[in-house]
Short mmCIF file of C-alpha atoms in Angstrom, two decimals:
data_model
loop_
_atom_site.label_atom_id
_atom_site.label_comp_id
_atom_site.label_asym_id
_atom_site.label_seq_id
_atom_site.Cartn_x
_atom_site.Cartn_y
_atom_site.Cartn_z
CA THR A 1 135.39 113.77 74.58
CA ALA A 2 136.02 116.01 77.55
CA ALA A 3 132.62 115.28 79.09
CA TYR A 4 133.12 111.54 78.84
CA PRO A 5 136.84 110.76 79.25
CA ASP A 6 136.24 107.03 79.33
CA VAL A 7 135.23 106.99 75.63
CA ALA A 8 138.34 106.87 73.45
CA GLU A 9 138.27 108.62 70.09
CA GLU A 10 139.97 107.15 67.02
CA PRO A 11 142.51 109.56 65.43
CA SER A 12 141.66 110.87 62.02
CA ASP A 13 144.86 109.48 60.42
CA ALA A 14 144.31 105.95 61.62
CA PRO A 15 144.59 103.33 58.86
CA ARG A 16 141.47 101.62 57.64
CA THR A 17 140.77 98.02 58.49
CA VAL A 18 142.34 95.80 55.85
CA THR A 19 140.57 92.65 54.73
CA ALA A 20 142.34 89.53 55.92
CA PRO A 21 144.07 87.29 53.37
CA ARG A 22 142.08 84.56 51.68
CA ARG A 23 143.91 81.79 53.53
CA ALA A 24 143.23 83.49 56.89
CA ARG A 25 139.51 83.76 56.05
CA GLN A 26 139.47 80.09 55.05
CA GLY A 27 140.99 78.99 58.33
CA GLY A 28 144.69 79.24 57.51
CA ARG A 29 147.05 81.74 59.05
CA GLU A 30 150.16 83.38 57.67
CA SER A 31 153.33 83.50 59.71
CA GLY A 32 153.66 86.66 61.75
CA SER A 33 150.15 87.88 60.95
CA GLU A 34 147.75 88.91 63.65
CA PRO A 35 144.19 87.48 63.72
CA GLU A 36 141.63 89.94 62.43
CA PRO A 37 139.48 91.36 65.22
CA ASP A 38 135.79 90.66 65.05
CA VAL A 39 134.32 94.09 64.44
CA ARG A 40 130.76 92.80 64.65
CA SER A 41 131.20 91.64 68.26
CA SER A 42 132.25 95.05 69.56
CA GLU A 43 129.56 96.74 71.63
CA PRO A 44 128.29 100.20 70.58
CA ALA A 45 129.27 103.19 72.64
CA ALA A 46 126.87 104.19 75.38
CA ILE A 47 124.55 107.09 74.62
CA ALA A 48 125.22 110.12 76.75
CA PRO A 49 122.35 111.03 79.07
CA THR A 50 120.46 114.26 78.55
CA ARG A 51 121.97 117.09 80.57
CA ILE A 52 119.29 118.92 82.55
CA PRO A 53 119.96 122.57 83.47
CA PHE A 54 119.87 123.30 87.17
CA HIS A 55 118.85 126.72 88.45
CA PRO A 56 119.90 127.29 92.06
CA ILE A 57 117.85 129.51 94.34
CA ASP A 58 118.96 133.10 94.61
CA ALA A 59 119.64 133.56 98.31
CA ASP A 60 119.61 137.35 97.94
CA ALA A 61 116.11 137.48 96.46
CA ALA A 62 114.04 140.38 97.73
CA GLN A 63 110.86 138.36 98.26
CA PRO A 64 111.57 134.63 98.52
CA VAL A 65 108.65 132.32 97.85
CA PRO A 66 107.48 130.80 101.15
CA SER A 67 107.00 127.10 101.69
CA ARG A 68 103.80 126.01 100.01
CA ILE A 69 101.55 123.01 99.67
CA ILE A 70 100.27 122.53 96.11
CA ALA A 71 97.42 120.05 95.76
CA VAL A 72 96.82 118.55 92.30
CA TRP A 73 93.18 117.48 91.87
CA GLY A 74 91.15 116.24 88.93
CA PRO A 75 87.76 114.60 88.33
CA THR A 76 87.29 110.97 87.47
CA GLY A 77 88.31 109.76 84.04
CA ALA A 78 92.14 109.97 84.14
CA PRO A 79 92.60 113.62 83.11
CA GLY A 80 96.38 113.45 83.60
CA ARG A 81 96.60 114.30 87.28
CA THR A 82 99.59 112.08 88.09
CA VAL A 83 101.58 113.16 85.03
CA THR A 84 100.98 116.79 85.95
CA ALA A 85 101.95 116.26 89.60
CA THR A 86 105.18 114.40 88.84
CA ALA A 87 106.17 116.83 86.08
CA LEU A 88 105.48 119.86 88.28
CA ALA A 89 107.50 118.42 91.16
CA ALA A 90 110.45 117.70 88.86
CA GLU A 91 110.21 121.15 87.26
CA LEU A 92 110.35 122.87 90.66
CA ALA A 93 113.26 120.65 91.72
CA LEU A 94 115.19 121.59 88.58
CA ARG A 95 114.58 125.24 89.46
CA GLY A 96 116.42 124.84 92.74
CA ARG A 97 113.57 124.08 95.14
CA ARG A 98 113.57 121.24 97.62
CA VAL A 99 110.39 119.36 96.76
CA ALA A 100 108.36 116.64 98.45
CA LEU A 101 106.02 114.68 96.16
CA VAL A 102 103.15 113.09 98.11
CA ASP A 103 100.66 110.50 96.86
CA ALA A 104 97.47 110.97 98.91
CA ASP A 105 95.08 109.26 96.49
CA THR A 106 93.00 106.71 98.41
CA TYR A 107 91.42 105.20 95.30
CA GLY A 108 94.24 104.51 92.87
CA GLY A 109 97.57 106.19 93.61
CA THR A 110 100.06 105.55 90.81
CA ILE A 111 103.04 107.78 91.57
CA ALA A 112 105.22 104.86 92.69
CA PRO A 113 104.83 102.77 89.52
CA ALA A 114 105.01 105.90 87.34
CA LEU A 115 108.45 106.70 88.78
CA GLY A 116 109.68 103.12 89.14
CA LEU A 117 109.66 103.15 92.96
CA LEU A 118 108.79 100.38 95.38
CA ASP A 119 105.42 100.74 97.11
CA GLU A 120 105.55 97.72 99.43
CA SER A 121 105.72 100.05 102.43
CA PRO A 122 103.83 103.26 101.53
CA GLY A 123 105.79 106.27 102.69
CA PHE A 124 102.84 108.61 103.17
CA ALA A 125 100.92 106.04 105.22
CA ALA A 126 103.99 105.62 107.44
CA ALA A 127 104.26 109.39 107.80
CA CYS A 128 100.59 109.58 108.79
CA ARG A 129 101.06 106.89 111.46
CA LEU A 130 104.07 108.74 112.87
CA ALA A 131 102.15 112.03 112.79
CA GLY A 132 99.29 110.41 114.69
CA SER A 133 101.68 109.42 117.48
CA GLY A 134 103.45 112.79 117.48
CA SER A 135 106.82 111.35 116.43
CA LEU A 136 107.07 112.61 112.84
CA THR A 137 110.38 114.44 112.50
CA GLU A 138 112.51 115.47 109.55
CA ALA A 139 114.73 112.45 110.15
CA GLU A 140 111.71 110.16 109.95
CA LEU A 141 110.54 111.86 106.77
CA GLU A 142 113.95 111.23 105.23
CA ARG A 143 113.69 107.59 106.25
CA VAL A 144 110.20 106.85 104.91
CA SER A 145 110.61 108.85 101.67
CA GLN A 146 112.40 107.74 98.52
CA PRO A 147 114.53 109.61 95.98
CA LEU A 148 114.30 109.24 92.24
CA SER A 149 116.57 106.82 90.43
CA SER A 150 120.13 107.84 89.66
CA ASP A 151 119.21 108.18 85.97
CA ALA A 152 117.14 111.26 86.80
CA GLY A 153 120.21 113.39 87.45
CA ILE A 154 118.62 115.07 90.48
CA ALA A 155 120.30 115.09 93.88
CA ARG A 156 118.79 112.72 96.43
CA ASP A 157 117.83 115.56 98.76
CA ARG A 158 116.32 117.71 96.00
CA LEU A 159 113.20 115.63 95.28
CA ARG A 160 111.78 113.12 97.78
CA VAL A 161 108.71 110.97 97.16
CA LEU A 162 106.21 109.74 99.75
CA THR A 163 104.51 106.87 97.94
CA GLY A 164 100.82 106.11 98.33
CA ILE A 165 98.95 103.06 99.53
CA GLY A 166 99.34 100.06 97.27
CA ARG A 167 95.91 98.61 98.01
CA PRO A 168 92.77 100.77 98.20
CA SER A 169 91.64 98.80 101.27
CA ARG A 170 94.28 100.60 103.35
CA TRP A 171 92.52 103.96 103.12
CA PRO A 172 91.59 104.03 106.88
CA GLU A 173 95.27 104.75 107.61
CA LEU A 174 94.89 108.20 106.01
CA SER A 175 92.57 109.95 108.42
CA ASN A 176 91.81 113.66 108.46
CA ASP A 177 93.96 114.61 111.44
CA ARG A 178 96.88 112.42 110.38
CA VAL A 179 96.96 113.80 106.84
CA THR A 180 96.83 117.40 108.09
CA ALA A 181 99.63 116.80 110.59
CA ALA A 182 101.78 114.97 108.03
CA LEU A 183 101.43 117.73 105.44
CA THR A 184 102.25 120.35 108.06
CA ALA A 185 105.46 118.48 108.86
CA CYS A 186 106.27 118.22 105.15
CA ARG A 187 105.84 121.98 104.79
CA ASP A 188 108.54 122.54 107.42
CA TRP A 189 110.71 119.87 105.81
CA CYS A 190 110.77 121.07 102.17
CA ASP A 191 110.31 124.25 100.17
CA VAL A 192 107.38 122.91 98.14
CA VAL A 193 105.00 120.01 98.79
CA VAL A 194 103.17 118.69 95.71
CA VAL A 195 100.25 116.44 96.70
CA ASP A 196 98.42 114.18 94.27
CA VAL A 197 94.92 113.76 95.73
CA GLY A 198 91.92 111.63 94.78
CA PHE A 199 89.00 112.66 92.64
CA ASN A 200 86.07 112.09 95.03
CA LEU A 201 84.84 115.10 97.01
CA GLU A 202 81.65 113.60 98.41
CA THR A 203 80.80 114.16 102.07
CA ASP A 204 77.63 112.06 102.28
CA GLU A 205 79.47 109.47 104.34
CA GLU A 206 79.63 111.96 107.23
CA LEU A 207 75.87 111.56 107.72
CA SER A 208 76.33 108.07 109.13
CA SER A 209 75.52 107.38 112.77
CA ASP A 210 79.15 106.68 113.71
CA LEU A 211 80.67 110.14 113.88
CA PHE A 212 84.15 108.82 114.78
CA ALA A 213 84.44 106.33 111.91
CA PRO A 214 87.16 107.04 109.32
CA ARG A 215 86.12 108.64 106.04
CA ARG A 216 87.55 107.47 102.74
CA ASN A 217 87.50 110.95 101.21
CA ALA A 218 88.99 112.56 104.31
CA ALA A 219 92.53 112.44 102.89
CA THR A 220 91.51 114.29 99.73
CA ILE A 221 89.48 116.93 101.54
CA ALA A 222 92.14 117.44 104.22
CA ALA A 223 94.88 117.89 101.61
CA LEU A 224 92.80 120.37 99.63
CA ARG A 225 91.99 122.44 102.71
CA ALA A 226 95.62 122.42 103.85
CA ALA A 227 96.89 123.52 100.44
CA ASP A 228 98.07 127.04 99.63
CA ARG A 229 97.54 126.51 95.89
CA VAL A 230 95.28 124.04 94.07
CA VAL A 231 95.86 122.82 90.53
CA ALA A 232 92.61 121.54 88.99
CA VAL A 233 93.32 119.24 86.04
CA GLY A 234 90.80 118.39 83.32
CA ALA A 235 91.02 116.53 80.03
CA GLY A 236 90.76 118.46 76.79
CA ASP A 237 87.99 116.44 75.14
CA PRO A 238 84.17 116.71 75.28
CA LEU A 239 83.83 114.04 77.98
CA GLY A 240 86.71 115.34 80.05
CA LEU A 241 85.46 118.92 79.92
CA ALA A 242 81.95 117.80 80.92
CA ARG A 243 83.33 115.90 83.93
CA PHE A 244 85.48 118.86 84.93
CA LEU A 245 82.70 121.44 84.69
CA ARG A 246 80.35 119.26 86.75
CA SER A 247 82.92 118.72 89.52
CA TYR A 248 84.46 122.20 89.56
CA PRO A 249 81.70 123.77 91.76
CA ASP A 250 82.17 120.99 94.32
CA LEU A 251 85.89 121.77 94.40
CA ILE A 252 85.24 125.46 95.05
CA GLU A 253 82.84 124.61 97.89
CA THR A 254 85.40 122.26 99.47
CA LEU A 255 88.23 124.79 99.53
CA THR A 256 88.67 127.54 102.07
CA ASP A 257 90.52 130.40 100.40
CA ALA A 258 93.25 128.75 98.30
CA PRO A 259 93.60 130.05 94.71
CA VAL A 260 92.73 127.53 91.99
CA HIS A 261 94.81 127.20 88.82
CA VAL A 262 92.98 125.32 86.07
CA VAL A 263 94.98 123.08 83.73
CA ILE A 264 93.45 121.37 80.69
CA THR A 265 95.54 118.56 79.25
CA ARG A 266 95.69 116.82 75.86
CA VAL A 267 94.15 119.68 73.88
CA ARG A 268 93.94 118.48 70.26
CA SER A 269 91.99 119.19 67.12
CA SER A 270 91.17 115.54 66.43
CA VAL A 271 88.35 115.60 69.00
CA LEU A 272 87.61 119.35 69.19
CA GLY A 273 87.82 120.44 65.57
CA ILE A 274 89.32 123.64 64.24
CA ASP A 275 91.17 125.87 66.73
CA PRO A 276 90.81 123.62 69.81
CA THR A 277 92.49 126.17 72.10
CA ALA A 278 89.86 128.81 71.43
CA GLN A 279 87.05 126.30 71.85
CA VAL A 280 88.34 125.13 75.24
CA ARG A 281 88.77 128.70 76.49
CA HIS A 282 85.31 129.67 75.28
CA THR A 283 83.76 126.63 77.00
CA LEU A 284 85.51 127.30 80.31
CA ASP A 285 84.56 130.98 80.22
CA ARG A 286 80.94 130.34 79.31
CA PHE A 287 80.10 127.59 81.80
CA ALA A 288 82.51 128.28 84.71
CA GLY A 289 83.85 131.81 84.27
CA ILE A 290 87.44 130.54 83.95
CA GLN A 291 89.56 132.83 81.78
CA ASP A 292 93.18 132.12 82.71
CA ALA A 293 93.51 128.36 82.33
CA VAL A 294 96.81 126.74 81.33
CA LEU A 295 96.23 124.63 78.22
CA ILE A 296 98.57 121.72 77.51
CA ASP A 297 98.73 120.49 73.93
CA ASP A 298 98.54 116.79 73.25
CA ASP A 299 102.09 115.40 73.41
CA PRO A 300 101.85 111.60 73.46
CA ALA A 301 105.53 111.13 72.59
CA ALA A 302 106.72 112.92 75.74
CA ALA A 303 104.10 111.24 77.95
CA ASP A 304 104.94 107.79 76.60
CA ALA A 305 108.67 108.42 77.03
CA ALA A 306 108.08 109.37 80.66
CA LEU A 307 106.15 106.15 81.31
CA LEU A 308 108.70 104.03 79.46
CA SER A 309 111.68 105.42 81.37
CA ALA A 310 109.81 105.88 84.69
CA LEU A 311 111.02 109.47 84.88
CA PRO A 312 109.16 112.80 84.94
CA VAL A 313 108.59 114.65 81.68
CA PRO A 314 110.97 117.59 82.37
CA ILE A 315 113.83 115.11 82.76
CA ILE A 316 113.20 112.69 79.91
CA ALA A 317 111.82 115.24 77.42
CA PRO A 318 113.17 118.67 78.43
CA LYS A 319 112.40 120.31 75.07
CA SER A 320 108.91 118.89 74.57
CA ALA A 321 105.72 120.93 74.36
CA LEU A 322 104.45 119.18 77.49
CA ARG A 323 107.47 120.34 79.48
CA GLN A 324 107.00 123.92 78.21
CA SER A 325 103.41 123.91 79.44
CA ILE A 326 104.48 122.60 82.85
CA ALA A 327 107.09 125.36 82.99
CA ALA A 328 104.34 127.90 82.29
CA LEU A 329 102.34 126.41 85.15
CA ALA A 330 105.33 126.73 87.49
CA ASP A 331 105.64 130.39 86.49
CA ARG A 332 101.94 130.89 87.17
CA LEU A 333 102.38 129.42 90.65
CA GLY A 334 105.05 132.00 91.50
CA TYR A 335 108.26 130.07 90.82
CA GLU A 336 109.40 131.80 87.66
CA LEU A 337 113.11 131.99 86.97
CA PRO A 338 114.82 135.36 87.26
CA LYS A 339 115.33 136.92 83.86
CA ALA A 340 118.97 137.66 83.20
CA GLY A 341 119.57 141.23 82.17
CA ARG A 342 121.23 142.09 78.91
CA GLN A 343 124.98 142.36 79.31
CA ARG A 344 126.75 145.34 77.76
CA SER A 345 129.70 144.60 75.57
CA ALA A 346 133.17 145.49 76.78
CA PHE A 347 133.82 147.10 73.36
CA PRO A 348 131.07 149.67 72.71
CA TRP A 349 129.96 149.96 69.11
CA ARG A 350 130.11 153.34 67.46
CA ARG A 351 128.21 154.22 64.35
CA THR A 352 130.49 155.74 61.76
CA GLY A 353 128.14 156.28 58.88
#
């Protein structure tokens, strides 16, 4: 085809493959006859990759969205925080933004294995060390960050990933001042900074006698307080909602003045009964006063495909329900695509009867 010129097409009037003579099949060969090609040994044609639409930024926009830091937080229990962070970063990159995806989880960061990247030398820890010495520049951020694989179809400078610490014992490298300085540098480096933070918001460790000792939850708290938007992720089941509602007041107390966008993942009727969407909204409104949450239906096929291919959901499953929910979240955060106006026809219609 025109999109893939290296794949040759067989003409429609080509003769069919004729069965070889009996003597040729038995090992003999007629004079002047060509040996029959082994059709079974031919390799199948490669499957064309999914083409992802790219929406460049409108340079003439009246009110361009400023550079923002978006922190993605969720309580304990694997509510889908990493899937949401990677999908949101890819969605914003496909919409024309230059995005930095940061793994600041000091307990169990999994962005690197989820995207098939090496985490032998954590990029965010290196950025924090450089920020502590005052030598973190855009060139250094380009050096310590990693792009997605070439199968993603995204330019190398469109989405950069700062991987997290591979071992939880390295959490002292992510101190409060270093994390704040590193995120400030990332804000000047990219249009959007999506930060995947840890679940723990406890500050009891600050009551210890050593006031200058590093705090394990300092990276999470510093990222939340440096964020311009916070995405709070909870699981759409009875246990996940209970964990979220118990931790949500602690999140509000930790923040300064950043707006919070609530996202509930894996909403399904198998654990919530009839009309799970209405039940989740009623529970959030009754116990936390949340009325504008983004609900994501359970889409295990898209989530499993993302893990299998080590690519974000908007790239591997662009038409899935999970991707549509992430797109709605991106619109809620202020990155909606401009709606194209209706074009008038060059031949106006006239009613004649």
